[in-house]
Coordinates of C-alpha atoms in Angstrom, one line a residue:
M16 CA 0.0 0.1 0.1
I17 CA 1.1 3.5 -1.2
K18 CA 0.2 6.5 0.9
T19 CA 0.6 9.9 -0.5
I20 CA 1.6 13.4 1.1
L21 CA 1.2 16.6 -0.9
C22 CA 3.5 19.5 0.6
T23 CA 2.7 22.6 -0.7
S24 CA 4.0 25.3 1.7
F25 CA 6.9 26.4 3.8
L26 CA 5.9 24.6 7.0
T27 CA 6.5 20.9 7.8
M28 CA 4.4 18.1 6.4
Y29 CA 4.1 14.6 8.0
Y30 CA 2.6 11.3 7.5
C31 CA 2.9 8.0 9.5
M32 CA 2.8 4.6 7.6
V33 CA 1.2 1.5 9.2
A34 CA 4.2 -1.1 9.9
T35 CA 4.4 -4.7 8.8
A36 CA 5.1 -7.3 11.4
T37 CA 8.8 -6.6 11.3
A38 CA 9.6 -3.7 9.4
P39 CA 8.8 -0.6 11.3
G40 CA 6.3 2.0 10.0
I41 CA 8.1 5.4 8.8
T42 CA 7.0 8.8 9.5
V43 CA 8.1 11.2 6.4
V44 CA 8.7 14.8 6.8
Y45 CA 9.5 17.6 4.3
D46 CA 10.9 20.6 5.5
A47 CA 10.5 23.3 2.8
K48 CA 13.0 25.7 4.5
K49 CA 15.8 23.1 4.5
K50 CA 14.5 21.7 1.4
A51 CA 14.9 18.2 2.6
V52 CA 13.0 15.0 3.7
N53 CA 13.2 13.7 7.3
I54 CA 12.8 9.9 7.5
K55 CA 12.2 8.5 11.0
W56 CA 11.2 5.3 12.7
Q57 CA 11.4 3.0 15.6
Q58 CA 12.3 -0.5 15.9
K59 CA 9.7 -2.7 17.3
V60 CA 11.0 -6.2 17.2
P61 CA 14.6 -7.3 17.8
G62 CA 16.8 -9.3 15.1
I63 CA 17.3 -6.5 12.8
K64 CA 20.9 -6.1 11.9
S65 CA 20.4 -2.7 9.9
F66 CA 18.0 -0.3 8.1
I67 CA 18.7 0.6 4.4
I68 CA 16.6 3.6 3.6
Q69 CA 15.6 3.6 0.0
R70 CA 14.3 6.1 -2.5
S71 CA 12.3 5.5 -5.9
A72 CA 11.1 7.9 -8.5
D73 CA 8.3 5.1 -10.0
N74 CA 8.0 2.8 -7.0
T75 CA 9.5 0.2 -9.2
E76 CA 13.4 1.0 -9.2
W77 CA 14.6 1.6 -5.6
T78 CA 18.1 2.9 -4.9
D79 CA 19.7 3.0 -1.5
I80 CA 20.3 6.3 -0.2
A81 CA 21.6 5.5 3.2
R82 CA 22.3 2.5 5.8
Q83 CA 22.1 2.6 9.8
E84 CA 23.2 -0.1 11.8
S85 CA 20.6 -1.4 14.5
V86 CA 22.9 -1.5 18.3
N87 CA 21.1 -2.5 21.1
F88 CA 17.9 -3.4 20.9
N89 CA 15.6 -0.7 22.5
P90 CA 11.7 -0.2 21.2
G91 CA 11.8 3.3 22.2
K92 CA 14.7 4.6 20.3
T93 CA 14.0 6.7 17.1
Y94 CA 16.0 6.7 14.2
Q95 CA 16.2 9.2 11.5
F96 CA 17.7 10.5 8.1
W97 CA 17.6 13.6 6.3
D98 CA 17.4 13.5 2.4
T99 CA 18.7 16.3 0.6
K100 CA 18.7 15.1 -2.9
S101 CA 15.3 14.3 -3.3
A102 CA 14.1 15.5 -6.8
P103 CA 10.9 18.0 -7.1
G104 CA 7.8 16.2 -7.5
Q105 CA 7.0 12.7 -6.7
N106 CA 9.5 10.8 -4.3
Y107 CA 8.6 7.4 -2.8
Y108 CA 10.6 6.0 0.3
R109 CA 10.7 2.9 2.1
L110 CA 13.0 1.0 4.6
K111 CA 14.6 -2.3 3.9
C112 CA 15.2 -4.1 7.1
V113 CA 18.1 -6.6 7.1
M114 CA 17.8 -9.3 9.5
E115 CA 20.5 -10.9 11.6
K116 CA 20.0 -14.3 9.5
G117 CA 20.5 -12.5 6.2
Q118 CA 16.9 -12.2 5.1
A119 CA 15.3 -8.8 4.4
E120 CA 11.5 -7.2 4.9
Y121 CA 10.4 -4.1 3.7
S122 CA 8.1 -1.1 5.0
P123 CA 5.2 -0.3 3.0
G124 CA 6.1 3.1 0.7
V125 CA 5.2 6.4 1.2
I126 CA 5.1 9.1 -1.7
I127 CA 5.7 12.7 -0.7
I128 CA 5.1 15.2 -3.4
T129 CA 7.1 18.4 -3.0
G130 CA 7.5 21.7 -4.9
V131 CA 3.9 21.9 -6.0
A132 CA 2.6 25.4 -6.2
N133 CA 0.4 26.4 -3.4
H134 CA -3.2 27.4 -4.3
W135 CA -4.7 27.3 -0.9
V136 CA -4.5 29.8 1.9
M137 CA -5.2 29.0 5.4
Y138 CA -5.9 31.7 7.9
P139 CA -6.0 32.5 11.1
V140 CA -3.0 30.7 12.6
P141 CA -3.3 30.2 15.5
V142 CA -7.0 29.8 15.0
R143 CA -9.6 30.5 17.8
D144 CA -13.3 29.6 16.4
V145 CA -13.4 29.5 12.7
L146 CA -10.4 28.4 10.4
T147 CA -11.0 30.0 6.5
L148 CA -9.7 28.0 3.6
Q149 CA -9.4 30.3 0.2
Y150 CA -8.6 28.8 -3.1
K151 CA -6.5 31.0 -5.2
G152 CA -5.9 28.9 -8.1
T153 CA -7.0 29.7 -11.7
E154 CA -7.8 26.0 -12.5
K155 CA -11.3 25.0 -12.0
I156 CA -11.7 22.2 -9.2
T157 CA -13.6 19.4 -10.5
G158 CA -15.6 16.9 -8.0
V159 CA -16.7 17.5 -4.2
I160 CA -14.0 19.1 -1.9
N161 CA -13.5 16.6 0.9
I162 CA -12.0 18.4 4.0
F163 CA -10.3 16.2 6.9
I164 CA -8.8 17.3 10.3
Q165 CA -7.0 15.1 12.4
N166 CA -4.9 15.3 15.6
V167 CA -0.9 14.6 15.3
N168 CA -1.8 10.7 16.2
G169 CA -3.7 10.5 12.7
R170 CA -7.2 10.3 14.2
I171 CA -9.4 11.9 12.2
I172 CA -11.8 14.4 14.2
T173 CA -13.8 16.6 11.8
R174 CA -15.1 15.7 8.3
L175 CA -17.1 18.0 5.7
R176 CA -17.9 18.2 2.0
S177 CA -17.9 21.6 0.1
A178 CA -19.2 22.3 -3.5
S179 CA -16.3 22.8 -6.0
L180 CA -17.4 26.3 -6.7
N181 CA -16.9 27.5 -3.3
T182 CA -13.6 29.4 -3.3
V183 CA -13.9 30.2 0.7
I184 CA -14.6 27.5 2.9
K185 CA -15.2 28.3 6.6
I186 CA -14.8 25.4 9.1
P187 CA -15.7 26.2 12.6
V188 CA -13.1 24.5 15.1
D189 CA -14.4 25.7 18.5
N190 CA -14.7 21.9 19.4
L191 CA -11.3 21.2 19.0
G192 CA -8.9 21.7 21.9
K193 CA -5.6 23.8 22.2
G194 CA -3.1 21.8 20.4
I195 CA -1.5 20.9 16.8
Y196 CA -3.8 19.6 13.9
D197 CA -3.4 18.6 10.4
I198 CA -6.1 19.6 7.6
R199 CA -6.1 17.8 4.3
I200 CA -8.3 18.6 1.2
V201 CA -9.0 15.5 -1.0
V202 CA -11.1 15.6 -4.6
E203 CA -11.8 12.7 -6.3
D204 CA -9.8 10.5 -4.0
E205 CA -6.8 12.6 -4.4
V206 CA -4.9 14.6 -1.5
I207 CA -4.7 17.8 -3.2
W208 CA -3.1 19.8 -0.2
N209 CA -2.1 19.4 3.2
Q210 CA -1.3 21.5 6.1
R211 CA -0.7 21.9 9.7
F212 CA -2.3 24.4 11.9
V213 CA -2.2 25.2 15.7
K214 CA -5.3 26.2 17.5

């Protein structure tokens, strides 16, 4: 299964993948200020000798871009790697876990899309009671606009739909507690915008 992230602004975006039985789920972060992709993961089970971070442009041909050894198994330890050589557009990432007996297991892949023009504006941030989304693009949106708000753990808290003709969408958020949230716009099953905001 491949999950997609669309990074369209100067803020950091993230997405957590579901793990397999052995291979950890990975968190992929794009930092537009650093122009780099950060990959993080935690080892869940013992018996892994090393982690190989792989990148692909097409989800078919994979290239090893870094290797980290697993030392002294600690399920709470976080590993990370900064990829400063990702190409604009689509980049796929996954982990290759090399076991102590030599076999390998792969994490599910993640697509991260960078360098895409930002056609949506969100304000105010931090927000109090109402969050406003405004579409400033010139292309016509086809299909219903689906908006999802989730907490940092990935749990969806708010879902709403809006007609594609609406260029200004106001979202009541007075039910949200103080904290950090992610908002995602999906049109025709495709993530077209993803952003983080503070309440």
